[in-house]
Amino acid sequence: MSKTVGKVQVGQLQYTIVEEDNGENVYDDDEEGARVGLCCFFDEKIIIHKRLSKARKRRALAHELCHAHLEATASIRESWDVEDVCGVMEAFAEPIMKAVDRIYPLGKAAE
């Protein structure tokens, strides 16, 4: 079962941010390791593992939003090198962190 925790605009797309427990999308006990976040481009959804601490949820959401921004920007590039990716992340660092702060704010309730 998923719980919607917010929405984030990325380019022309609006991603729904949800939390889920272990399952097909996110897991922490699979033989192949763990997946604590997932960016579903076609569904415009980002899934975060619900049992993470708030600090880990913030990192996972920031990471998945990087995927979303790279996907939104991918249509203008044929190929990417490290400097290209870093340039995109630099350009979107502030809106990514504003979204993270809005959905998982820092403060007394931080786990």
PDB file of C-alpha atoms in Angstrom:
ATOM      1  CA  MET A   1       0.000   0.000   0.000  1.00  0.00           C
ATOM      2  CA  SER A   2       1.369   3.419  -0.891  1.00  0.00           C
ATOM      3  CA  LYS A   3       0.931   6.760   0.842  1.00  0.00           C
ATOM      4  CA  THR A   4       1.129  10.006  -1.162  1.00  0.00           C
ATOM      5  CA  VAL A   5       3.411  12.521   0.552  1.00  0.00           C
ATOM      6  CA  GLY A   6       3.567  15.266  -2.080  1.00  0.00           C
ATOM      7  CA  LYS A   7       3.922  16.359  -5.683  1.00  0.00           C
ATOM      8  CA  VAL A   8       6.888  17.922  -7.500  1.00  0.00           C
ATOM      9  CA  GLN A   9       6.969  19.677 -10.868  1.00  0.00           C
ATOM     10  CA  VAL A  10       9.871  18.569 -13.085  1.00  0.00           C
ATOM     11  CA  GLY A  11       9.833  20.337 -16.427  1.00  0.00           C
ATOM     12  CA  GLN A  12       6.434  19.692 -17.995  1.00  0.00           C
ATOM     13  CA  LEU A  13       5.709  16.709 -15.723  1.00  0.00           C
ATOM     14  CA  GLN A  14       4.236  16.582 -12.239  1.00  0.00           C
ATOM     15  CA  TYR A  15       5.617  13.695 -10.207  1.00  0.00           C
ATOM     16  CA  THR A  16       3.632  12.230  -7.331  1.00  0.00           C
ATOM     17  CA  ILE A  17       5.843  11.275  -4.397  1.00  0.00           C
ATOM     18  CA  VAL A  18       4.694   8.163  -2.535  1.00  0.00           C
ATOM     19  CA  GLU A  19       6.027   5.988   0.258  1.00  0.00           C
ATOM     20  CA  GLU A  20       5.776   2.202   0.093  1.00  0.00           C
ATOM     21  CA  ASP A  21       6.965  -0.724   2.187  1.00  0.00           C
ATOM     22  CA  ASN A  22       8.895  -3.729   0.855  1.00  0.00           C
ATOM     23  CA  GLY A  23       7.509  -4.958  -2.441  1.00  0.00           C
ATOM     24  CA  GLU A  24       8.217  -4.901  -6.154  1.00  0.00           C
ATOM     25  CA  ASN A  25       9.183  -1.206  -6.279  1.00  0.00           C
ATOM     26  CA  VAL A  26      11.288  -0.728  -3.142  1.00  0.00           C
ATOM     27  CA  TYR A  27      12.822  -3.323  -0.839  1.00  0.00           C
ATOM     28  CA  ASP A  28      15.493  -3.830   1.763  1.00  0.00           C
ATOM     29  CA  ASP A  29      15.727  -7.605   2.021  1.00  0.00           C
ATOM     30  CA  ASP A  30      16.126  -8.854  -1.523  1.00  0.00           C
ATOM     31  CA  GLU A  31      18.981 -11.202  -2.398  1.00  0.00           C
ATOM     32  CA  GLU A  32      20.292  -8.600  -4.846  1.00  0.00           C
ATOM     33  CA  GLY A  33      20.458  -5.871  -2.179  1.00  0.00           C
ATOM     34  CA  ALA A  34      18.230  -2.916  -1.482  1.00  0.00           C
ATOM     35  CA  ARG A  35      16.325  -0.369  -3.524  1.00  0.00           C
ATOM     36  CA  VAL A  36      15.184   2.495  -1.292  1.00  0.00           C
ATOM     37  CA  GLY A  37      13.864   4.766  -4.057  1.00  0.00           C
ATOM     38  CA  LEU A  38      12.549   4.491  -7.595  1.00  0.00           C
ATOM     39  CA  CYS A  39      11.724   7.078 -10.270  1.00  0.00           C
ATOM     40  CA  CYS A  40       8.938   5.860 -12.584  1.00  0.00           C
ATOM     41  CA  PHE A  41       9.159   8.153 -15.622  1.00  0.00           C
ATOM     42  CA  PHE A  42       6.096   6.788 -17.418  1.00  0.00           C
ATOM     43  CA  ASP A  43       3.859   6.949 -14.342  1.00  0.00           C
ATOM     44  CA  GLU A  44       5.305  10.305 -13.200  1.00  0.00           C
ATOM     45  CA  LYS A  45       5.805   8.826  -9.744  1.00  0.00           C
ATOM     46  CA  ILE A  46       8.706   8.649  -7.308  1.00  0.00           C
ATOM     47  CA  ILE A  47       8.569   5.906  -4.706  1.00  0.00           C
ATOM     48  CA  ILE A  48      10.493   6.128  -1.418  1.00  0.00           C
ATOM     49  CA  HIS A  49      10.818   3.251   1.062  1.00  0.00           C
ATOM     50  CA  LYS A  50       8.573   4.169   4.003  1.00  0.00           C
ATOM     51  CA  ARG A  51      10.765   2.608   6.713  1.00  0.00           C
ATOM     52  CA  LEU A  52      13.776   4.866   6.084  1.00  0.00           C
ATOM     53  CA  SER A  53      14.760   7.544   8.575  1.00  0.00           C
ATOM     54  CA  LYS A  54      13.813  11.077   7.546  1.00  0.00           C
ATOM     55  CA  ALA A  55      17.467  11.787   6.683  1.00  0.00           C
ATOM     56  CA  ARG A  56      17.600   8.766   4.355  1.00  0.00           C
ATOM     57  CA  LYS A  57      14.218   9.663   2.826  1.00  0.00           C
ATOM     58  CA  ARG A  58      15.616  13.122   2.041  1.00  0.00           C
ATOM     59  CA  ARG A  59      18.686  11.623   0.339  1.00  0.00           C
ATOM     60  CA  ALA A  60      16.613   9.071  -1.580  1.00  0.00           C
ATOM     61  CA  LEU A  61      14.157  11.734  -2.782  1.00  0.00           C
ATOM     62  CA  ALA A  62      16.989  14.043  -3.879  1.00  0.00           C
ATOM     63  CA  HIS A  63      18.585  11.135  -5.775  1.00  0.00           C
ATOM     64  CA  GLU A  64      15.334  10.179  -7.525  1.00  0.00           C
ATOM     65  CA  LEU A  65      14.619  13.817  -8.412  1.00  0.00           C
ATOM     66  CA  CYS A  66      18.051  13.902 -10.093  1.00  0.00           C
ATOM     67  CA  HIS A  67      16.889  10.993 -12.268  1.00  0.00           C
ATOM     68  CA  ALA A  68      13.664  12.873 -13.079  1.00  0.00           C
ATOM     69  CA  HIS A  69      15.532  16.046 -14.060  1.00  0.00           C
ATOM     70  CA  LEU A  70      18.034  14.123 -16.183  1.00  0.00           C
ATOM     71  CA  GLU A  71      15.180  12.341 -17.970  1.00  0.00           C
ATOM     72  CA  ALA A  72      13.399  15.664 -18.560  1.00  0.00           C
ATOM     73  CA  THR A  73      16.610  17.112 -20.012  1.00  0.00           C
ATOM     74  CA  ALA A  74      17.658  13.999 -21.984  1.00  0.00           C
ATOM     75  CA  SER A  75      15.700  14.893 -25.111  1.00  0.00           C
ATOM     76  CA  ILE A  76      18.051  17.801 -25.838  1.00  0.00           C
ATOM     77  CA  ARG A  77      21.235  15.680 -25.773  1.00  0.00           C
ATOM     78  CA  GLU A  78      22.405  12.730 -27.837  1.00  0.00           C
ATOM     79  CA  SER A  79      24.990  11.658 -25.283  1.00  0.00           C
ATOM     80  CA  TRP A  80      26.175  12.654 -21.826  1.00  0.00           C
ATOM     81  CA  ASP A  81      29.574  12.838 -20.205  1.00  0.00           C
ATOM     82  CA  VAL A  82      30.348  13.452 -16.538  1.00  0.00           C
ATOM     83  CA  GLU A  83      30.591  17.225 -17.000  1.00  0.00           C
ATOM     84  CA  ASP A  84      27.184  17.316 -18.725  1.00  0.00           C
ATOM     85  CA  VAL A  85      25.547  15.440 -15.850  1.00  0.00           C
ATOM     86  CA  CYS A  86      27.239  17.681 -13.283  1.00  0.00           C
ATOM     87  CA  GLY A  87      26.040  20.756 -15.170  1.00  0.00           C
ATOM     88  CA  VAL A  88      22.447  19.541 -15.099  1.00  0.00           C
ATOM     89  CA  MET A  89      22.682  18.752 -11.383  1.00  0.00           C
ATOM     90  CA  GLU A  90      24.167  22.187 -10.702  1.00  0.00           C
ATOM     91  CA  ALA A  91      21.305  23.820 -12.599  1.00  0.00           C
ATOM     92  CA  PHE A  92      18.629  21.887 -10.697  1.00  0.00           C
ATOM     93  CA  ALA A  93      20.235  21.581  -7.239  1.00  0.00           C
ATOM     94  CA  GLU A  94      18.207  24.424  -5.737  1.00  0.00           C
ATOM     95  CA  PRO A  95      14.749  23.310  -6.951  1.00  0.00           C
ATOM     96  CA  ILE A  96      15.567  19.714  -5.981  1.00  0.00           C
ATOM     97  CA  MET A  97      16.489  20.699  -2.422  1.00  0.00           C
ATOM     98  CA  LYS A  98      13.478  23.017  -2.110  1.00  0.00           C
ATOM     99  CA  ALA A  99      11.233  20.082  -3.025  1.00  0.00           C
ATOM    100  CA  VAL A 100      13.040  17.801  -0.546  1.00  0.00           C
ATOM    101  CA  ASP A 101      12.688  20.420   2.211  1.00  0.00           C
ATOM    102  CA  ARG A 102       8.973  20.836   1.468  1.00  0.00           C
ATOM    103  CA  ILE A 103       8.196  17.102   1.486  1.00  0.00           C
ATOM    104  CA  TYR A 104      10.596  16.028   4.255  1.00  0.00           C
ATOM    105  CA  PRO A 105      11.315  19.200   6.267  1.00  0.00           C
ATOM    106  CA  LEU A 106      14.189  19.330   8.715  1.00  0.00           C
ATOM    107  CA  GLY A 107      13.400  20.065  12.329  1.00  0.00           C
ATOM    108  CA  LYS A 108      12.395  18.497  15.629  1.00  0.00           C
ATOM    109  CA  ALA A 109      10.447  15.722  13.890  1.00  0.00           C
ATOM    110  CA  ALA A 110      13.512  14.513  11.973  1.00  0.00           C
ATOM    111  CA  GLU A 111      14.291  10.879  12.682  1.00  0.00           C
TER     112      GLU A 111
END
